[in-house]
Amino acid sequence: MCVFPGKELYLEIMNSSSQRNTTDLIPTLVILKGGIYLVNFIFITAVSILIIKTVRENSCMKKEVRYFLLCHHLLCSSLFCFFGAACSALQAFKVQNLGIWIIFGIQTAIGESVLVTLALMALNTSLAVCWPLRYLAFVHSVKHKVTVCSWIGTVLKSICLIILEYTEENPQHKFEMEPSCLTVLGGNFAKISGLVLISLLAATIVTSYFFLYREGKLTGHFNCSNKKARRTIVIHVLQMSLHILPPVIIIAIGKGMGTQNAIKFGAFVVFSFAQSFSPVVYGLRNKELQDKLYGTPCCRPLKRTQKQPGRFPAFLGTMYLLGLVLCADLKYK
């Protein structure tokens, strides 16, 4: 059998070239991730400050569990982006020590809390509609316990995974292999536990919206004439899907090079955009919260422009609110 004499040399050159291209791509992905994290952090934090301040100043809204969960969700999203930007900065400067593992672990716990709060928001809405008589007494008795337990659970899970990963593999090698993943935790146990957690949260969300839709259908809220309610359900389901599916893709791929890194980075971008829309979908689209926001002096121009449809799109309105918050922060500093 005749074998091409330069075939093995050609394959070796191609493999080394592919590895070199992947190595050159890592710093670019890290910088892009850091930039996305930073932009998300600024936007989410600015809008979250406005929403949380409005909720805290209103005694009735402070007592409602949905706003308690909303503020908790926005806080988790903001902190997730902050620690993500910090991790990307450390990776860009090639700082590889135990400190970056701790920051990654904190980011992992906060990221899981983002998904947990989404599931709790869906469950709370379903209970409010399907169990109205006992809803208030039940949720007010368990809201703080559930929040504390979710935080403790996610933190303990991250600590255990970090200990396992740090003892089983060289940290420097793992940082080089995981440039575009949301976390550095890529072992089998971490993947299985992550998929199980996301599956449970997704099942909770789907079940909650199923009962919510069924109750709304029985009471006539989702008839053909009520397009707003149906559109709200679709937007919320789409928003939660964009929070759930990207982490599943990233965890399922695990370690990867070349095309797999591009897929993971694309999933990360989708997840980041979903996070940036959370303050708008769950906060600024809320009618009651809109009325309170437009009642503040800084947001009264938005209320006047609302009377002229098409003159002030929702995206520009959000950018306007962001500018007002940033200007207010600079003023008081």
Short mmCIF file of C-alpha atoms in Angstrom, two decimals, residues 6 9 21 63 93 100 102 131 133 135 154 162 192 216 227-228 236 243 266 279 284 289 295 306 329:
data_model
loop_
_atom_site.label_atom_id
_atom_site.label_comp_id
_atom_site.label_asym_id
_atom_site.label_seq_id
_atom_site.Cartn_x
_atom_site.Cartn_y
_atom_site.Cartn_z
CA GLY A 6 4.50 14.00 3.53
CA LEU A 9 4.15 15.94 8.41
CA ASN A 21 -4.84 29.93 16.11
CA LYS A 63 -44.83 44.53 50.87
CA PHE A 93 -3.71 40.21 32.69
CA ILE A 100 -9.54 33.94 40.46
CA ILE A 102 -12.79 32.21 44.35
CA TRP A 131 -54.19 30.15 45.03
CA LEU A 133 -57.01 33.04 49.25
CA TYR A 135 -51.32 33.20 48.77
CA THR A 154 -25.74 27.87 45.55
CA ILE A 162 -14.21 24.52 43.29
CA ILE A 192 -24.12 16.84 35.83
CA GLY A 216 -56.22 32.47 32.75
CA LYS A 227 -53.77 40.38 23.15
CA LYS A 228 -51.75 42.20 25.80
CA HIS A 236 -41.81 36.23 29.65
CA HIS A 243 -31.80 32.52 30.34
CA GLY A 266 -22.35 32.76 21.02
CA PRO A 279 -34.90 45.19 33.87
CA LEU A 284 -40.15 48.88 33.02
CA LEU A 289 -44.07 50.39 38.31
CA GLY A 295 -44.49 60.17 38.92
CA GLN A 306 -46.24 58.61 26.12
CA ASP A 329 -25.16 59.76 40.29
#
